[in-house]
Each structure stands twice: as C-alpha cells, then as structure tokens.
Coordinates of C-alpha atoms in Angstrom, one line a residue:
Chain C
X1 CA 147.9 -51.6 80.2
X2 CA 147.0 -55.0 79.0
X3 CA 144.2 -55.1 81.5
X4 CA 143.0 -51.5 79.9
X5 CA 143.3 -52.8 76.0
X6 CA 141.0 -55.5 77.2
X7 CA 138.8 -52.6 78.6
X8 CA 138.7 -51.5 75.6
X9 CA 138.2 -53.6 73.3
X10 CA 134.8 -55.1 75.5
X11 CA 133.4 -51.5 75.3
X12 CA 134.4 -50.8 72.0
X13 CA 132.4 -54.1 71.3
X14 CA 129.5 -53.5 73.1
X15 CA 129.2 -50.2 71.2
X16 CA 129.6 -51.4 67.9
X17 CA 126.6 -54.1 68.9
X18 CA 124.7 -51.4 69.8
X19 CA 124.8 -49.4 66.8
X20 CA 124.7 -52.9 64.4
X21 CA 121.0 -53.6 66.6
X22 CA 120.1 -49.5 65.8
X23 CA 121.1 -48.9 62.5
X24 CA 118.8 -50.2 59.5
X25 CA 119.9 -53.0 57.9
X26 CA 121.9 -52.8 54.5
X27 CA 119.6 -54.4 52.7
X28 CA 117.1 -52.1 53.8
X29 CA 115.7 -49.6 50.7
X30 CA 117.2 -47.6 49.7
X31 CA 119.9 -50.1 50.0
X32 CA 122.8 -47.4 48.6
X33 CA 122.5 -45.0 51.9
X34 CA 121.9 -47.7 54.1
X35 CA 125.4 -49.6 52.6
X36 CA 127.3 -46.4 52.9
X37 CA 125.9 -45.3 56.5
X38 CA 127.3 -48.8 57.6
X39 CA 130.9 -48.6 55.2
X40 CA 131.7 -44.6 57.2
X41 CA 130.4 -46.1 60.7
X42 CA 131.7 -49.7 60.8
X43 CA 135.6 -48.9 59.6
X44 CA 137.2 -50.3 62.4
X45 CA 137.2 -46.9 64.3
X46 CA 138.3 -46.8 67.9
X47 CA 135.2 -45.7 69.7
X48 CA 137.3 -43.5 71.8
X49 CA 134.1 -41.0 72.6
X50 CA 131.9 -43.6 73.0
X51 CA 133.8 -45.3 75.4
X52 CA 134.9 -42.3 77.4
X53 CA 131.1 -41.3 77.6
X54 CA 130.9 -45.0 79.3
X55 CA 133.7 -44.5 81.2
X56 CA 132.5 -41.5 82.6
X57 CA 128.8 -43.2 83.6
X58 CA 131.2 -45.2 85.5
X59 CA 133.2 -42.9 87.3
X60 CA 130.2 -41.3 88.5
X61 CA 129.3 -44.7 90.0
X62 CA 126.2 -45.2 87.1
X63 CA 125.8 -48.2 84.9
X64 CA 127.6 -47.7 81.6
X65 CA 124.2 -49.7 79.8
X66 CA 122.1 -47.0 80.4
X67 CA 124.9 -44.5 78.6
X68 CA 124.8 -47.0 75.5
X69 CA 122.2 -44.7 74.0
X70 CA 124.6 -41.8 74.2
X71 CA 127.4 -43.6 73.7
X72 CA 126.1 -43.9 70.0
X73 CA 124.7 -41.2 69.3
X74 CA 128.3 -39.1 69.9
X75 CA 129.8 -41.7 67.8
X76 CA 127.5 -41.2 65.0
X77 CA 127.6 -37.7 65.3
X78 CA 131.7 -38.3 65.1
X79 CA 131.1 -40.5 62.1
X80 CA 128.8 -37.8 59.6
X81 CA 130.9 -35.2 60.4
X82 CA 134.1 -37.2 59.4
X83 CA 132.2 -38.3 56.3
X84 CA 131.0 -34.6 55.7
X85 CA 134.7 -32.8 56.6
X86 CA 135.8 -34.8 54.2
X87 CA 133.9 -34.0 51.0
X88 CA 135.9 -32.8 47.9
X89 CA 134.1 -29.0 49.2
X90 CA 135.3 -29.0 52.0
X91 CA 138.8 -30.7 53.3
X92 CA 138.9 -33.0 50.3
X93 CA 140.3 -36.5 51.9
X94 CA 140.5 -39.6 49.8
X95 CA 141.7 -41.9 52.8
X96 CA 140.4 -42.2 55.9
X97 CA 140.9 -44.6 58.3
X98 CA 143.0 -47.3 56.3
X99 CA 139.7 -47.0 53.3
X100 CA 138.5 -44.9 51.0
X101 CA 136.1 -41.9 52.4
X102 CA 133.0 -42.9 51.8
X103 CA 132.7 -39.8 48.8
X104 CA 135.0 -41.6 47.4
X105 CA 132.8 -44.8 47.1
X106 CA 129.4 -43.8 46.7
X107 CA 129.9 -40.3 44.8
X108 CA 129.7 -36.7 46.6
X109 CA 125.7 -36.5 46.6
X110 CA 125.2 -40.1 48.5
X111 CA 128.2 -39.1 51.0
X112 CA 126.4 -35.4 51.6
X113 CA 123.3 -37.7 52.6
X114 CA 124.9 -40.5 54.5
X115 CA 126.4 -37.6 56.5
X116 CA 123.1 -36.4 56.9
X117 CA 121.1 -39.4 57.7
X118 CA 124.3 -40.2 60.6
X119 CA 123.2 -37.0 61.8
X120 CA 119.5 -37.6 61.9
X121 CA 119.8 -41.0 63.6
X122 CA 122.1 -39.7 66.4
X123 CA 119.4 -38.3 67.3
X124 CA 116.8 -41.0 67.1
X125 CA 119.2 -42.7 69.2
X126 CA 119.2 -40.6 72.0
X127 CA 115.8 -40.5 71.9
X128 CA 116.1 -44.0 73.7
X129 CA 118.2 -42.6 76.6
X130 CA 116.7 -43.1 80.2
X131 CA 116.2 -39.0 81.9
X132 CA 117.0 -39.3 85.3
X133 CA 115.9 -37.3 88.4
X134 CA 118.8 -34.4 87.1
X135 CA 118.4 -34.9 84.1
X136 CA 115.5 -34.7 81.7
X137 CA 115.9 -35.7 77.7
X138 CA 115.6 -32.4 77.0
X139 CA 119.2 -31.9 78.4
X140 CA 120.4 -34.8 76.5
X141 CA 119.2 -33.5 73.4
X142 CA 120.5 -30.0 74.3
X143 CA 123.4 -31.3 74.8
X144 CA 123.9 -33.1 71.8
X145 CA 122.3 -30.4 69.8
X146 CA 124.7 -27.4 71.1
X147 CA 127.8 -29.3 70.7
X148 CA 127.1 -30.2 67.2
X149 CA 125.8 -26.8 66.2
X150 CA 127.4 -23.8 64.6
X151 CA 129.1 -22.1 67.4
X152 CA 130.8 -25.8 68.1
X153 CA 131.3 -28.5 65.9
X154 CA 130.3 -26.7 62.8
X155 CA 131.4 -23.6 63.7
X156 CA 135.2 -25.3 63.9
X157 CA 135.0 -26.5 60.6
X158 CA 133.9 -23.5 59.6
X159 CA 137.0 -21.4 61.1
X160 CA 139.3 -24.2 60.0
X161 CA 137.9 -23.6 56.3
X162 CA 138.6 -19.9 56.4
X163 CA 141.6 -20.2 58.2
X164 CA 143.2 -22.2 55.5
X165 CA 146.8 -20.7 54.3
X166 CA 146.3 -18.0 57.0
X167 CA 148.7 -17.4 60.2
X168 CA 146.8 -18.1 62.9
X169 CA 147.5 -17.2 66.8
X170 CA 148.0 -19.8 68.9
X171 CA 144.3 -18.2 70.6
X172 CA 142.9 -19.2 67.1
X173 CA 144.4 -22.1 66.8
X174 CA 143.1 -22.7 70.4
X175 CA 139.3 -22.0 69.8
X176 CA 139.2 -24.2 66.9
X177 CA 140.2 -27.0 68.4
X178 CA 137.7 -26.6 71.6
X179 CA 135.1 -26.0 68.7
X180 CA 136.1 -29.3 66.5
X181 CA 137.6 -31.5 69.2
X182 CA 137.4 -30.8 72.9
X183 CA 133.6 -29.9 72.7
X184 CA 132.7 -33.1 71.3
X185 CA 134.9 -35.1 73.8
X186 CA 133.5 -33.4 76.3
X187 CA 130.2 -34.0 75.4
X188 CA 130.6 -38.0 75.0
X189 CA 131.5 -37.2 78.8
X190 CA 129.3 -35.2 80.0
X191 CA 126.3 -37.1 78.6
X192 CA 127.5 -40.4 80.0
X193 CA 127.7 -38.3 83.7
X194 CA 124.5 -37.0 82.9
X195 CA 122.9 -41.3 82.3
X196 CA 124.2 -41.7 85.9
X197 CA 122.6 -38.6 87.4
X198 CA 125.9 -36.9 88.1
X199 CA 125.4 -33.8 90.6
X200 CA 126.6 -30.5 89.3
X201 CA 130.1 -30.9 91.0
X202 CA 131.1 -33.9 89.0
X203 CA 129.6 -32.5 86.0
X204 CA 131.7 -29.6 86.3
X205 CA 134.9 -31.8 86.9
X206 CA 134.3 -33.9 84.2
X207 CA 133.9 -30.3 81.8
X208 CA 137.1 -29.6 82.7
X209 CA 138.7 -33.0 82.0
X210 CA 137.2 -33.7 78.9
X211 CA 138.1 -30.1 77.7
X212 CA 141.5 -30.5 78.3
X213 CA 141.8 -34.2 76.9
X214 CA 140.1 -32.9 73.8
X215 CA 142.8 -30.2 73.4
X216 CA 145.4 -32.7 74.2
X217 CA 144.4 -35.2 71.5
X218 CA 144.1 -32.5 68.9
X219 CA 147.8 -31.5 69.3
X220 CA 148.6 -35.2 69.2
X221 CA 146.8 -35.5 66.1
X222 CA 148.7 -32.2 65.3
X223 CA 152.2 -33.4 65.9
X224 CA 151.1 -37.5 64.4
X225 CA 150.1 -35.4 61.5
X226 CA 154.1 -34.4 60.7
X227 CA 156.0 -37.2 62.2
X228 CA 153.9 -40.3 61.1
X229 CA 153.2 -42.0 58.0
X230 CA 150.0 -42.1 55.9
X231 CA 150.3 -46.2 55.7
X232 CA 150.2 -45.9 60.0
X233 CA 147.9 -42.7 60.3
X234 CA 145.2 -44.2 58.1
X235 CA 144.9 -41.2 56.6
X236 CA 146.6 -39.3 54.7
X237 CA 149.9 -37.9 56.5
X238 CA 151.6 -34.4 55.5
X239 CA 148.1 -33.1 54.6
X240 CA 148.2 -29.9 57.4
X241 CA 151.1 -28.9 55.9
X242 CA 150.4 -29.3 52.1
X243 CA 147.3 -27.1 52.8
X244 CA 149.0 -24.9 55.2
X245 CA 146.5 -25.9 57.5
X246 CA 147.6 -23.7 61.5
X247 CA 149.0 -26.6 63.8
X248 CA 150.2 -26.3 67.1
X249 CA 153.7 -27.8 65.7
X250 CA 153.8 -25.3 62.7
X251 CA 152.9 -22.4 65.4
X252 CA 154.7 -23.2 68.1
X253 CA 157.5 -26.0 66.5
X254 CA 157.8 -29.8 67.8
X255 CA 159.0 -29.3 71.0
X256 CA 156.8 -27.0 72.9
X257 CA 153.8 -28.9 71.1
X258 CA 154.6 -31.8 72.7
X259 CA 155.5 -30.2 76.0
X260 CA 151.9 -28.6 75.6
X261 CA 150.4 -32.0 74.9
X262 CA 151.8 -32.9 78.4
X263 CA 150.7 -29.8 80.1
X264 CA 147.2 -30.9 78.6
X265 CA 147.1 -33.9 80.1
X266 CA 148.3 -33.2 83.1
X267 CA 145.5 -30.9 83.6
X268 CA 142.9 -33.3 82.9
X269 CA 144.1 -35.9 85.2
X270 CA 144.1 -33.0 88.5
X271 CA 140.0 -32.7 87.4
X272 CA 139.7 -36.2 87.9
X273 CA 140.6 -36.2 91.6
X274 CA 137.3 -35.5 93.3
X275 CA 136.6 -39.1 91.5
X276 CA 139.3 -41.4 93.3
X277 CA 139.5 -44.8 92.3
X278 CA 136.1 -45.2 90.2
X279 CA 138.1 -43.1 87.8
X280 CA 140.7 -45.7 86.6
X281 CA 139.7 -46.2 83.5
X282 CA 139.3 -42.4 82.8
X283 CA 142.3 -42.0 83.8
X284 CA 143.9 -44.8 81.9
X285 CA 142.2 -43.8 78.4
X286 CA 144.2 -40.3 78.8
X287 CA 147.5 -41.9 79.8
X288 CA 146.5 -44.1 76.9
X289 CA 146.4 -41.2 74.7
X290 CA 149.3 -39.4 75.8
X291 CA 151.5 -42.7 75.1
X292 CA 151.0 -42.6 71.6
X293 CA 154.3 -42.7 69.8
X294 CA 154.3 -39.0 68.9
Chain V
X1 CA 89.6 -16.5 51.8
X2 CA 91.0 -13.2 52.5
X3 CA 90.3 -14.6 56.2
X4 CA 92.5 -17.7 55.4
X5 CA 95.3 -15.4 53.7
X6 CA 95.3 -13.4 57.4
X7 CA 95.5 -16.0 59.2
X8 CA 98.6 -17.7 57.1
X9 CA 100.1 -14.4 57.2
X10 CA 100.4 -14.1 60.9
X11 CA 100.8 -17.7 61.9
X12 CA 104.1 -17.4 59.1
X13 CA 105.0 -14.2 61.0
X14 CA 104.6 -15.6 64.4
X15 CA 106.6 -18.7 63.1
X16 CA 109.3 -16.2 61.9
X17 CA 109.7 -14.2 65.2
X18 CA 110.2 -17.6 67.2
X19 CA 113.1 -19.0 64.6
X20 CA 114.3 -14.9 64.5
X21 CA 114.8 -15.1 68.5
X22 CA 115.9 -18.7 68.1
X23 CA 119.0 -18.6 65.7
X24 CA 122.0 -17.2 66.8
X25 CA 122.9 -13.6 65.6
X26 CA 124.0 -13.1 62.1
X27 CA 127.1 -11.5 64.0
X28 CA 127.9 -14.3 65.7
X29 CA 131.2 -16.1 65.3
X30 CA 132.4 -17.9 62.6
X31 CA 129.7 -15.0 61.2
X32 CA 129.7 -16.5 57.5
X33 CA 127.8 -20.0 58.4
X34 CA 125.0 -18.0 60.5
X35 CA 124.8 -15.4 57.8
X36 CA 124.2 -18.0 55.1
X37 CA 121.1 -20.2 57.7
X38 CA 119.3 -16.9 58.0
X39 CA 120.1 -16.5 54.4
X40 CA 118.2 -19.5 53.8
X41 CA 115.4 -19.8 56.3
X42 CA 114.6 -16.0 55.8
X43 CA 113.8 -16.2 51.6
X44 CA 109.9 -15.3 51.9
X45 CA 108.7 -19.1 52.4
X46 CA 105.4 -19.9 52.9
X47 CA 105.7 -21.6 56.2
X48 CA 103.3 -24.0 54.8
X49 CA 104.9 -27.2 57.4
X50 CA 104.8 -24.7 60.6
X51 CA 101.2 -23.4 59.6
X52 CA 100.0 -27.1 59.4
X53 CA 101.5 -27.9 62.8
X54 CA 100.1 -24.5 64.3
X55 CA 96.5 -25.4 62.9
X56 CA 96.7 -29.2 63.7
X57 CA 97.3 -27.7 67.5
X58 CA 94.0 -26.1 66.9
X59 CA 92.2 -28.6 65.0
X60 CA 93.1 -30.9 68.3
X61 CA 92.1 -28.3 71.1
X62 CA 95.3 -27.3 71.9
X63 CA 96.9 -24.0 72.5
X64 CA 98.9 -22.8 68.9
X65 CA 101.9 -21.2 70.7
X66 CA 102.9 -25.3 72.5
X67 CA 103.4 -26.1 69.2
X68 CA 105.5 -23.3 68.1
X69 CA 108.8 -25.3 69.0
X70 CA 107.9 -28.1 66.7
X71 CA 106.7 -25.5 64.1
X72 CA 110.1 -23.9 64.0
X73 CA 111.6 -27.6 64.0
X74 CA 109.5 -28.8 60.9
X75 CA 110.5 -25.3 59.1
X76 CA 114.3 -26.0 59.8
X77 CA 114.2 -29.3 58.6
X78 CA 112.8 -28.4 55.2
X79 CA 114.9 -26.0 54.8
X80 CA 118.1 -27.7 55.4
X81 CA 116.9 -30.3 52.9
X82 CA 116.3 -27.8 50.5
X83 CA 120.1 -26.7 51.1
X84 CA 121.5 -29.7 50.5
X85 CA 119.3 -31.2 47.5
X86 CA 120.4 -27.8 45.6
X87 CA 123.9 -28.3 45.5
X88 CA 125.6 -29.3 42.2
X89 CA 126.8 -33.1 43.3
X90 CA 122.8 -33.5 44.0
X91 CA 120.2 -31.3 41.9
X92 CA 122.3 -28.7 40.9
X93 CA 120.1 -25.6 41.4
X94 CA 121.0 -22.3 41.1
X95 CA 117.6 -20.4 42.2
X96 CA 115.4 -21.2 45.0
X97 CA 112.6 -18.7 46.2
X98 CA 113.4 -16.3 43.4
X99 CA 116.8 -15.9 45.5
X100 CA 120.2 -17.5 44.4
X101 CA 120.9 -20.8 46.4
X102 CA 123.1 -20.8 49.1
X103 CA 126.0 -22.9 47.3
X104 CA 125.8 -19.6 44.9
X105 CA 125.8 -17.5 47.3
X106 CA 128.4 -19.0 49.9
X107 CA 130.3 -21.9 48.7
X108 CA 129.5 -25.5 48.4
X109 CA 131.1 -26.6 51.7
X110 CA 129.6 -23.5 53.4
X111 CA 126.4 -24.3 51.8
X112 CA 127.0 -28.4 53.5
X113 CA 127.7 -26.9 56.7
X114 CA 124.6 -24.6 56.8
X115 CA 122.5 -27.4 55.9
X116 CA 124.3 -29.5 58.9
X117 CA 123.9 -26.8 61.3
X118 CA 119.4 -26.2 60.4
X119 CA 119.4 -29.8 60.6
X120 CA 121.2 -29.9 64.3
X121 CA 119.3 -26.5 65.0
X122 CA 116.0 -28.1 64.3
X123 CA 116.5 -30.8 67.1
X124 CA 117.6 -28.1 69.6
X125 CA 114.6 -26.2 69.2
X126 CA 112.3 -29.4 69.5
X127 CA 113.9 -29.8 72.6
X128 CA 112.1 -26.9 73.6
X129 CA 109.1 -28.8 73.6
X130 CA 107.0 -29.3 76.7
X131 CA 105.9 -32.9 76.7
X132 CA 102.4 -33.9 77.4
X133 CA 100.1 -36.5 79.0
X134 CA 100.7 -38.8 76.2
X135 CA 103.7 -37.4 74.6
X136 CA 106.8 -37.6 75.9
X137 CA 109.4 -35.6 74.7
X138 CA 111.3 -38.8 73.3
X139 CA 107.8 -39.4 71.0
X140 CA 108.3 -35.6 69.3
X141 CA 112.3 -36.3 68.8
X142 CA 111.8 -39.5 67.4
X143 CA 108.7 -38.4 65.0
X144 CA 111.4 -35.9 63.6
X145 CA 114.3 -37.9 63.6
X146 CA 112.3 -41.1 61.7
X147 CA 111.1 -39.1 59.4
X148 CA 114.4 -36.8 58.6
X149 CA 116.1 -39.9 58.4
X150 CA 117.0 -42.4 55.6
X151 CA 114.0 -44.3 54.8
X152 CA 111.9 -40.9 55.0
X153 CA 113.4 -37.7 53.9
X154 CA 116.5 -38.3 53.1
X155 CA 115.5 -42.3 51.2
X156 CA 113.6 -40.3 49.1
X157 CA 115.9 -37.8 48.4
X158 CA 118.1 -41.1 47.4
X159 CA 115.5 -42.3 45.8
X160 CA 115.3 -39.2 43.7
X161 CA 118.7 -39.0 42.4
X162 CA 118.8 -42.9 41.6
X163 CA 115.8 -42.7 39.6
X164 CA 116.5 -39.2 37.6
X165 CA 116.4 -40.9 33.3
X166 CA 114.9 -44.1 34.4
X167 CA 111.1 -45.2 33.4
X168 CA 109.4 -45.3 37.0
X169 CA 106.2 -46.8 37.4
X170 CA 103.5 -44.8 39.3
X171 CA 104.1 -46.7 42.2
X172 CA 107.7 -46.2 42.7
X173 CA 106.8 -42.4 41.6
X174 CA 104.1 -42.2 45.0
X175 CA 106.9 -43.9 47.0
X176 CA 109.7 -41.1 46.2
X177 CA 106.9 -38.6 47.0
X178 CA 105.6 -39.9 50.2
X179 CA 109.1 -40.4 51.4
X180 CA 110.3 -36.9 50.3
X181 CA 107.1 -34.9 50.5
X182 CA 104.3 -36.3 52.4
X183 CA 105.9 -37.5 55.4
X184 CA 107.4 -34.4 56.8
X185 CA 103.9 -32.8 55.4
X186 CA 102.3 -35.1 58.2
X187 CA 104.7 -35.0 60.8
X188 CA 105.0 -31.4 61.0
X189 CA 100.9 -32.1 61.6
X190 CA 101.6 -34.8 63.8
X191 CA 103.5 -33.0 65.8
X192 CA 100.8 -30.0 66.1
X193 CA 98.5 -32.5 67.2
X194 CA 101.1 -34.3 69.9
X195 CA 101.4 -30.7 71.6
X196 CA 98.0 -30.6 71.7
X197 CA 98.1 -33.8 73.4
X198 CA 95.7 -35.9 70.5
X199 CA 93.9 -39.3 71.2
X200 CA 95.5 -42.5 69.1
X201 CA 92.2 -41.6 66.7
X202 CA 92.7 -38.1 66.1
X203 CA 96.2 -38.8 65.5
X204 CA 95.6 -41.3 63.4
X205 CA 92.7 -39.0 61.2
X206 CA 95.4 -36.6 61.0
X207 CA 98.5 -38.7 59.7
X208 CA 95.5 -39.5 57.0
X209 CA 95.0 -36.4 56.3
X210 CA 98.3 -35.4 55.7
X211 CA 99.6 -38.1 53.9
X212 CA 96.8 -37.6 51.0
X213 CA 97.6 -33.9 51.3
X214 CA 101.2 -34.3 51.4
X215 CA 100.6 -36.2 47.7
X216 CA 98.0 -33.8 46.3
X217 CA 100.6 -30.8 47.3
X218 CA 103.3 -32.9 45.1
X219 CA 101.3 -34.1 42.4
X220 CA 100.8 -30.0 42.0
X221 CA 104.3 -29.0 42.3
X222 CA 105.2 -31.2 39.5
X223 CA 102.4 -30.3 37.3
X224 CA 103.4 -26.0 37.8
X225 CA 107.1 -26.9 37.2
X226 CA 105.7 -27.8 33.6
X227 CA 102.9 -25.2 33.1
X228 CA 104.8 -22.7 35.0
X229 CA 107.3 -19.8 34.1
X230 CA 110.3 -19.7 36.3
X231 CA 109.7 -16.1 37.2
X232 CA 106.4 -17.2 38.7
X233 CA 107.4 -20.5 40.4
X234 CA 111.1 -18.4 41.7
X235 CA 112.9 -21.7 41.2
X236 CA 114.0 -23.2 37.6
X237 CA 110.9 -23.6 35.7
X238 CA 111.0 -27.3 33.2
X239 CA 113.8 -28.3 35.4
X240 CA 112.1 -32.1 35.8
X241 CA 112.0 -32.3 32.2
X242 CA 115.4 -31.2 31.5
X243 CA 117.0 -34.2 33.9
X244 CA 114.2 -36.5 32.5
X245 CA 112.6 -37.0 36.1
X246 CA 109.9 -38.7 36.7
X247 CA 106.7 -37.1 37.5
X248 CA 103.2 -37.2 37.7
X249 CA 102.4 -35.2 34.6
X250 CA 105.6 -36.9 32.5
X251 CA 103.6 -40.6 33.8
X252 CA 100.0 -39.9 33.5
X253 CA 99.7 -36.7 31.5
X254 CA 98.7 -34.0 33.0
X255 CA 95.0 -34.2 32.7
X256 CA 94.9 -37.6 34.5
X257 CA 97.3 -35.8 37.0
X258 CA 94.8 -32.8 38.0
X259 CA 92.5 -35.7 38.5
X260 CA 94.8 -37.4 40.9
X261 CA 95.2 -34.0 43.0
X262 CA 91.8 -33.7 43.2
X263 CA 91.0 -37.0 43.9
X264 CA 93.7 -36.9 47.0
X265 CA 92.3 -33.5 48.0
X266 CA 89.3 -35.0 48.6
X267 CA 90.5 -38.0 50.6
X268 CA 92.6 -35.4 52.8
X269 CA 88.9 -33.8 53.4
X270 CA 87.3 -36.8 54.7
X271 CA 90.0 -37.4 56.7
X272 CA 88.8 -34.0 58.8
X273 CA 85.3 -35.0 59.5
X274 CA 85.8 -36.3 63.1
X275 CA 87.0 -32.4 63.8
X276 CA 83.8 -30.9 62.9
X277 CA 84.7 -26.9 63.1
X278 CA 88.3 -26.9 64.5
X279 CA 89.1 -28.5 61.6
X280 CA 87.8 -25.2 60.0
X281 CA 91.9 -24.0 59.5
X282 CA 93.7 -27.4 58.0
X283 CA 90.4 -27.6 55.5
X284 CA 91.2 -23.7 54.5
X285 CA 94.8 -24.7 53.7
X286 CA 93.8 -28.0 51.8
X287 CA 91.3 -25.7 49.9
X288 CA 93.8 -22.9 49.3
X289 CA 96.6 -25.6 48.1
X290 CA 94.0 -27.1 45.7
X291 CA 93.3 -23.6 44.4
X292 CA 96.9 -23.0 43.6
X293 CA 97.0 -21.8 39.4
X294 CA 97.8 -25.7 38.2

C-alpha cells in the first residue's frame, strides 16, 4: 500500500496545483471571499473524488491531464457544499476537517457566498475540459449540473434536513445516501471516463462502481461517526446521534453496518472486472477505503 | 409603446413556458426544495435579463428562440442571487415582488438550498445551448460562470455587505454596481448576441451598451427605493437608508442622480447605432427603463 499512498499523495498534489493556478488569488478584491474560498478549499482535504475521477481516466486507458479540469471542478463542487451543509441553518458544524468551518471564520453571509462562488467556479472550470469524439462539453456540464441539482446533491441535503429526529427505513436511509454521496462519487468517475472517451460499456461499469463505493463510504462515515473521536475525525464525532440524525449503525446496529460496508465493496470491485489490470489503482483506492479502522 | 409593452409581455411569457418545462415538477421529490424555486422564479418578474438576451438575438440577426436557453439561464441566475442576498445573515429582507421571501416562506436553509439548486439549474439549462460558428459552448458557460462568480456577482454582493455604514466614494459606489448590476445586465445581452453568432464589433457595441444601461437601471433603482412607497416598489421601501447604504441619491443627491441616469441612458443609445433598425427592441427597453416614475 505504500506504493498506493505515494499514488496518492502525487495526484492529490497535482490537483491541489491545479486549483492553486485556477482560483483567484487572495489578494484579489474583494480579498474577504477570495481568503475564504482558499481557507474551505485548501484544508488539507483528501482529494478522494478528484483523484478517483483521475483514476478512472486511467482505467479507461486516457491521460489523467486532460481529467484535471474535472477533477476540480467535483472537488469544488465537494468543497461549497461542505461549506454550505454546514451553515448554522442548516447542519450547524463548527469543526470541519481539523479547522473551524469557514462560517465560523468569516460570518454566515461570507460563508453563504464562498459556497456560492465554489459553485460558480466549478463550473468555469470545466469550461476548460477537452469534449472528445463521445463526448461533447455539454455532457460534461450535464453531468456536473444533474448531480449537483435538487433531485441529487441538494435534494439529499434536503431529505437529510427533514429527516432529522425521524425513523427512517433503511430504503430512506438508502436514497439519501445515493443523493449526497454515491452520486457525486460517481460523477468524479464518470467524468474522468468521459475525458478519455470511454465507450458506453465502461461508462456503465464504472456507474455501477462508483455507486456502490459511494454507498460504501457513507456507511463508513456512518459507523466512524460512533466509534471514532472528534480529535481523529476532524470533525465533530457523536454529532448523528446528538441530532438523531438515521445511520445505517443506528438502523441496522454495528455489526450488519459493517458487514454491509463489505457487501458494498465487494460489489464495486466485481464492476471493475471488464477493466483488468489498468484498474489497479481503482481498485486500490476502494480497498483503501474499506481498511479504514472502522 | 403599447407595441413595446406586447412584445415584453410575450417574450416574458415565452421565457416562462421554457423555465415552466425546464424545472422539475413541484411534485417532485424531496417536493419542498422544488416548491420553494418555482416559488421564487414564478413571483411576476419582469424578465427584464431574458428579454435583453431575446432582443440582443434580434438586434444581431439571429433567431430569438437559440437564445432561449441562455435567456432562462440569465433569469435563474438573478433569481438565485436574489434568494440568497435576502436572507437575514445578508440583507435581511422580508418582501421581494410584493411576495414574502423565500427564507419567510420556507426556512433559511431551505431558502440556501433553493438558491444552490437555480444557481446549478441555470448551468444545466445553458447547456442546452447549441454552439455557434464563433461560439463554442465553453465561451457561453464561461461568460455565465465569470460573471456569477466572485469578482462579478457575487464580489459585488461582498462588496455590498462590507461597505453597508461606510462613506463610499462615487467610484467605489459604480464599482459595487457594475459588479452586482451591470455585468449580468450585459452578459445576459452578450449571450443573446453569442447565439446569434455576433462579430467581435457587435459584441463589443453591445457589452457597451449594456454596461451604461446596466448603471442607468441601478442609479434608478436606488433613486425609487427613496421616492417610492413599498406598496409600489413590492420590496421594502427606504430600506438603503435604514442600513445607511450607499447610493447614488444618498452621494450626489438626487437631482445630480436623474442627471447621471440620463446621462448613461444616452451613452447606452449610442452604443446601438451600428444596428440601425434591429436595434429597434434593446432601444424600446432602454427608453421604457428611462421612463420608469423616478
């Protein structure tokens, strides 16, 4: 795994280079937005979409610079809606990754538009992307576009928001997840398939992976959530519970969450099969995942 | 003018009929967060940024109904803004269109997610864009994008907030308005004129013309929120006042401030001449702005 730590730390890089050459400058006026965009996005994150959305250019035998515009646009998509979920209105987080959320810093208003202006610029970003004989920019934008709109991204926050100190079914519980998580995950995927001109087959493979990854991860985060501390989370641990917040351990106890988590995973690695050997590091990022001490 | 008040009537309902069959249902699940965008894109606007791009197509020989995708884009973008800048951590306003604001009406995280989910919506539908000759589609997303983002829109909106009981000077009063005001003002004409494929000059006149518009329409908007009754304006009436912001009529007075919409007016009107008569619709609007009971 030492060989795959490496991995990731070079994409990781390359990613945060990237956005650093994208984004405008700090200093740039008005200098307040521009600070905080940079405090939510460079917070030592780790670029897990981006770099499966490289990974996944890769495995369809493409070259993971032309996915770099992707690559940061799901990341900065990732990043406002962190910054957003985690306003005083909505989730109300005061710790998020190790720091204090960026509301926390620069005052509710500045964090509703830093969340906004990530947005926008994920956008602008992918403007930049390369459309390939498959794939046109309009697909990339699409793409983008759906997956961060109300039926998926939003919509999850939205159900997650009303489902607050309800019992949830496990279904529920389910079609949040794919709305918050796996859909995004996917996404980073699919549009780093799409850079390399993936046919419809691989596309389809990789759908399947990614929404089965995404789920996996979320009941990770699930489970991490109750057995972890806030000091190692970066965040603040116990919160689920203290909002009675549906979790796959609360529904369905420790155990058969993490035998789920498993299950998950398992499924994700048969869709990668069709790929062979040019999808190791796919394949390592979800063993990766699964191994966390949960 | 009864010609001009036809013609704004059914470009706004056309405009409305494309974002109607656009949107997802009101029904559609999670049903609160598409209840509350129709909420706030359907409040009886004016349409003013899609009838601009609809005309600019015209003004530039092009076909009205290329440029209803951006048209719809422009109108979800303003809208979304509006969304946002209402809520109580930014300008804390409670009526908007004569119509409670969305925060009122639906929460403030709802009303934060609904503005997230226009702002996404407004790059899907630009997505919709057939690209022309000159124009790719990369040009239209990134005219949006730049000017949604955080030196445009959203810097201005920034701008705004930082500024609110501060002495500003003229200049730093033209530089919130341009960023907030005037540039989606010309890209939403821009954009009209890009999906009509435009020459570099005509493009050029027409970024002109909007900019000095985009001004005159602000200068005019901050001279009815003094002289107006809130009942007539269907948003808080003295509100600029109350927060000691800075406008045109609190810097120069308000006869000096006619002057300077007038002045602008005219500028935007020069700006036409190249177009001879299929400029005929844009110099209507400027006209019928101008006219507006200041």
């Amino acid at each position: 795994m030492d060989d795959l730590k490496q991995y990731l730390t070079d994409r990781a890089a390359e990613v945060d280079a990237a956005l650093d050459a994208f984004l405008p400058k700090a200093r740039q006026r008005p200098a307040t937005v521009h600070e905080a965009m940079r405090y939510s996005l460079f917070a030592g994150g780790k670029r897990l979409r981006p770099v499966l959305c490289l990974a996944a250019a890769e495995a369809c035998g493409g070259d993971p610079d032309a996915a770099l515009p992707s690559a940061c646009a799901v990341e900065l998509m990732h990043t406002y809606s962190l910054v957003h979920d985690d306003l005083p209105c909505m989730d109300d987080d005061d710790l998020r990754r190790g720091r204090p959320t960026c509301h926390k810093v620069y005052g509710d208003g500045m964090a509703v538009l830093t969340g906004d202006a990530l947005l926008t610029e994920a956008f602008l970003v992918l403007s930049e992307s390369s459309p390939t004989r498959r794939y046109p920019l309009a697909a990339f934008v699409a793409e983008l576009a759906i997956t961060g709109g109300s039926t998926k991204l939003i919509g999850g926050q939205v159900m997650d928001l009303e489902g607050e100190g309800k019992d949830l079914t496990k279904a529920q519980l389910v079609k949040i997840h794919e709305a918050k998580t796996a859909a995004l995950l996917t996404t980073s995927i699919r549009l780093g398939a799409m850079s390399a001109n993936a046919t419809d087959g691989k596309l389809e493979s990789l759908s399947t992976f990614g929404h089965a990854l995404g789920l996996a991860f979320q009941v990770i985060d699930d489970i991490l959530d109750v057995t972890q501390t806030t000091e190692k989370l970066g965040k603040t641990a116990g919160k689920d519970e203290a909002v009675a917040k549906a979790t796959y351990p609360a529904i369905l106890g420790l155990d058969k969450a993490r035998k789920e988590a498993h299950r998950l995973t398992k499924k994700a690695m048969s869709a990668l099969e069709p790929f062979g050997r040019k999808a190791h590091r796919l394949r390592q990022i979800a063993e990766y995942l699964l191994e966390r001490d949960y």
